[in-house]
Amino acid sequence: MKRIWPLALLLFLLLGAPALAHVENEKTLYDDLEHTQALEDIVFVRALGLVSAEEGAKLFRPQAGLRKADLAYWAGVYHGYGGGGKSAEQVRDAALKNGLVDSLEGDAAYEDVSRAYFGGQAPVEKPGTKLTRAELAIYLRKHAQEPIGGQKLLDKLGITAGPSGVISKVTSSQAGEGSSAYPVYRVVIGGREYGVAPHPKALYGPADLKQWEGKSLAETWISGANGTAPELQVLKLEKGQFGSEAMEASAAAHAHHHDEPSVTSGGFPVLPLVAALLGAGIVFWLVRGKKIRE
């Protein structure tokens, strides 16, 4: 039995690993947004799920050309082909099979983006023109707010413009217990209290929203237009209210957390597999030990 308890403890830690809810800002979302003019666009499209996190990537590479394979993955996840622990390759294949892209090879043009996200109905000023990953974010943010095919993409997502103005109060409570606990924020703007989403995206302020009390919001985007509980998904402060030290401290604190709660390798769930193997090993050792004693 002495050999078994360390494995059991590790199994518990793997299965009970907390999925921490936390705020991400432009410093923690990616490591290479500082010099791109598309910074706000990139944060916006990540917040809305139009662009999703890539395996092991903390670089967005704004000036890199947009590959059709990357477009297929992002659009595939957005359209719901990424559930069930599917690998990135499976998501891309589903995007290709369902006509979101015409190929997984080569660079993408604006009409490819229009087809992948808007069924080909979003306007394309220069057909055949290739675009960068930053230009993808700019294009998506712009056209997400315009009626296309009779509906705005934001309406489809249940996202509307939220309040702006001074944050008069920020409260934080703990959800969960022990190592699985995480902060739940609520803010008061213009005399009204708003809940904050579990994984919101923020601009121009530290990830600890309690430091935002008394600061002025330039813009917010809030979910709930489709009947779900309203929550702030994007919070953009007026620039210049926090110095570089506060932002750098925020980035350093974030290094101990992860945006996505699951850990995968090529889209395959590693932790559940390891936990299952350890569980099987524990059972085997228990049975073996019992037989030896008998």
Short mmCIF file of N, CA and C in Angstrom, two decimals, residues 163-170 187-192 194 212-220 236-238 241:
data_model
loop_
_atom_site.label_atom_id
_atom_site.label_comp_id
_atom_site.label_asym_id
_atom_site.label_seq_id
_atom_site.Cartn_x
_atom_site.Cartn_y
_atom_site.Cartn_z
N PRO A 163 -21.97 49.24 -21.09
CA PRO A 163 -21.84 50.59 -20.51
C PRO A 163 -20.41 51.12 -20.59
N SER A 164 -20.30 52.41 -20.48
CA SER A 164 -19.00 53.07 -20.33
C SER A 164 -19.10 54.02 -19.14
N GLY A 165 -17.98 54.64 -18.79
CA GLY A 165 -17.99 55.56 -17.66
C GLY A 165 -17.16 55.04 -16.50
N VAL A 166 -17.28 55.70 -15.36
CA VAL A 166 -16.44 55.38 -14.20
C VAL A 166 -16.94 54.12 -13.50
N ILE A 167 -16.00 53.26 -13.14
CA ILE A 167 -16.31 52.07 -12.33
C ILE A 167 -16.31 52.51 -10.87
N SER A 168 -17.47 52.63 -10.30
CA SER A 168 -17.55 53.14 -8.93
C SER A 168 -17.26 52.09 -7.88
N LYS A 169 -17.40 50.82 -8.25
CA LYS A 169 -17.17 49.77 -7.26
C LYS A 169 -16.82 48.46 -7.96
N VAL A 170 -15.89 47.72 -7.37
CA VAL A 170 -15.54 46.38 -7.85
C VAL A 170 -15.58 45.43 -6.67
N VAL A 187 -18.91 44.51 -11.13
CA VAL A 187 -18.54 45.92 -11.17
C VAL A 187 -19.80 46.78 -11.22
N VAL A 188 -19.69 47.98 -10.69
CA VAL A 188 -20.79 48.93 -10.71
C VAL A 188 -20.40 50.09 -11.62
N ILE A 189 -21.23 50.32 -12.65
CA ILE A 189 -21.00 51.39 -13.61
C ILE A 189 -22.30 52.18 -13.75
N GLY A 190 -22.23 53.47 -13.52
CA GLY A 190 -23.44 54.29 -13.64
C GLY A 190 -24.55 53.86 -12.71
N GLY A 191 -24.19 53.38 -11.53
CA GLY A 191 -25.18 52.97 -10.53
C GLY A 191 -25.76 51.59 -10.75
N ARG A 192 -25.32 50.88 -11.77
CA ARG A 192 -25.85 49.54 -12.05
C ARG A 192 -24.74 48.51 -11.93
N TYR A 194 -22.92 44.94 -12.75
CA TYR A 194 -22.79 44.00 -13.87
C TYR A 194 -21.89 42.85 -13.46
N TRP A 212 -9.25 48.31 -10.73
CA TRP A 212 -9.95 49.18 -11.68
C TRP A 212 -10.96 50.12 -11.02
N GLU A 213 -11.20 49.94 -9.74
CA GLU A 213 -12.18 50.79 -9.06
C GLU A 213 -11.77 52.26 -9.16
N GLY A 214 -12.72 53.09 -9.57
CA GLY A 214 -12.46 54.50 -9.74
C GLY A 214 -11.91 54.88 -11.10
N LYS A 215 -11.64 53.87 -11.95
CA LYS A 215 -11.12 54.13 -13.28
C LYS A 215 -12.26 54.29 -14.28
N SER A 216 -11.94 54.86 -15.43
CA SER A 216 -12.97 55.18 -16.43
C SER A 216 -12.91 54.21 -17.61
N LEU A 217 -14.04 53.62 -17.92
CA LEU A 217 -14.17 52.70 -19.05
C LEU A 217 -14.51 53.48 -20.31
N ALA A 218 -13.80 53.17 -21.39
CA ALA A 218 -14.12 53.78 -22.68
C ALA A 218 -15.15 52.97 -23.44
N GLU A 219 -15.16 51.65 -23.20
CA GLU A 219 -16.00 50.77 -24.02
C GLU A 219 -16.12 49.41 -23.35
N THR A 220 -17.29 48.80 -23.44
CA THR A 220 -17.46 47.42 -23.00
C THR A 220 -18.37 46.70 -23.99
N LYS A 236 -12.70 47.79 -21.93
CA LYS A 236 -11.63 48.65 -22.43
C LYS A 236 -11.60 49.94 -21.63
N LEU A 237 -10.49 50.16 -20.95
CA LEU A 237 -10.32 51.38 -20.17
C LEU A 237 -9.87 52.54 -21.05
N GLU A 238 -10.11 53.75 -20.58
CA GLU A 238 -9.46 54.90 -21.19
C GLU A 238 -7.96 54.73 -21.00
N GLN A 241 -4.41 55.26 -17.61
CA GLN A 241 -4.80 55.24 -16.20
C GLN A 241 -3.93 54.33 -15.36
#
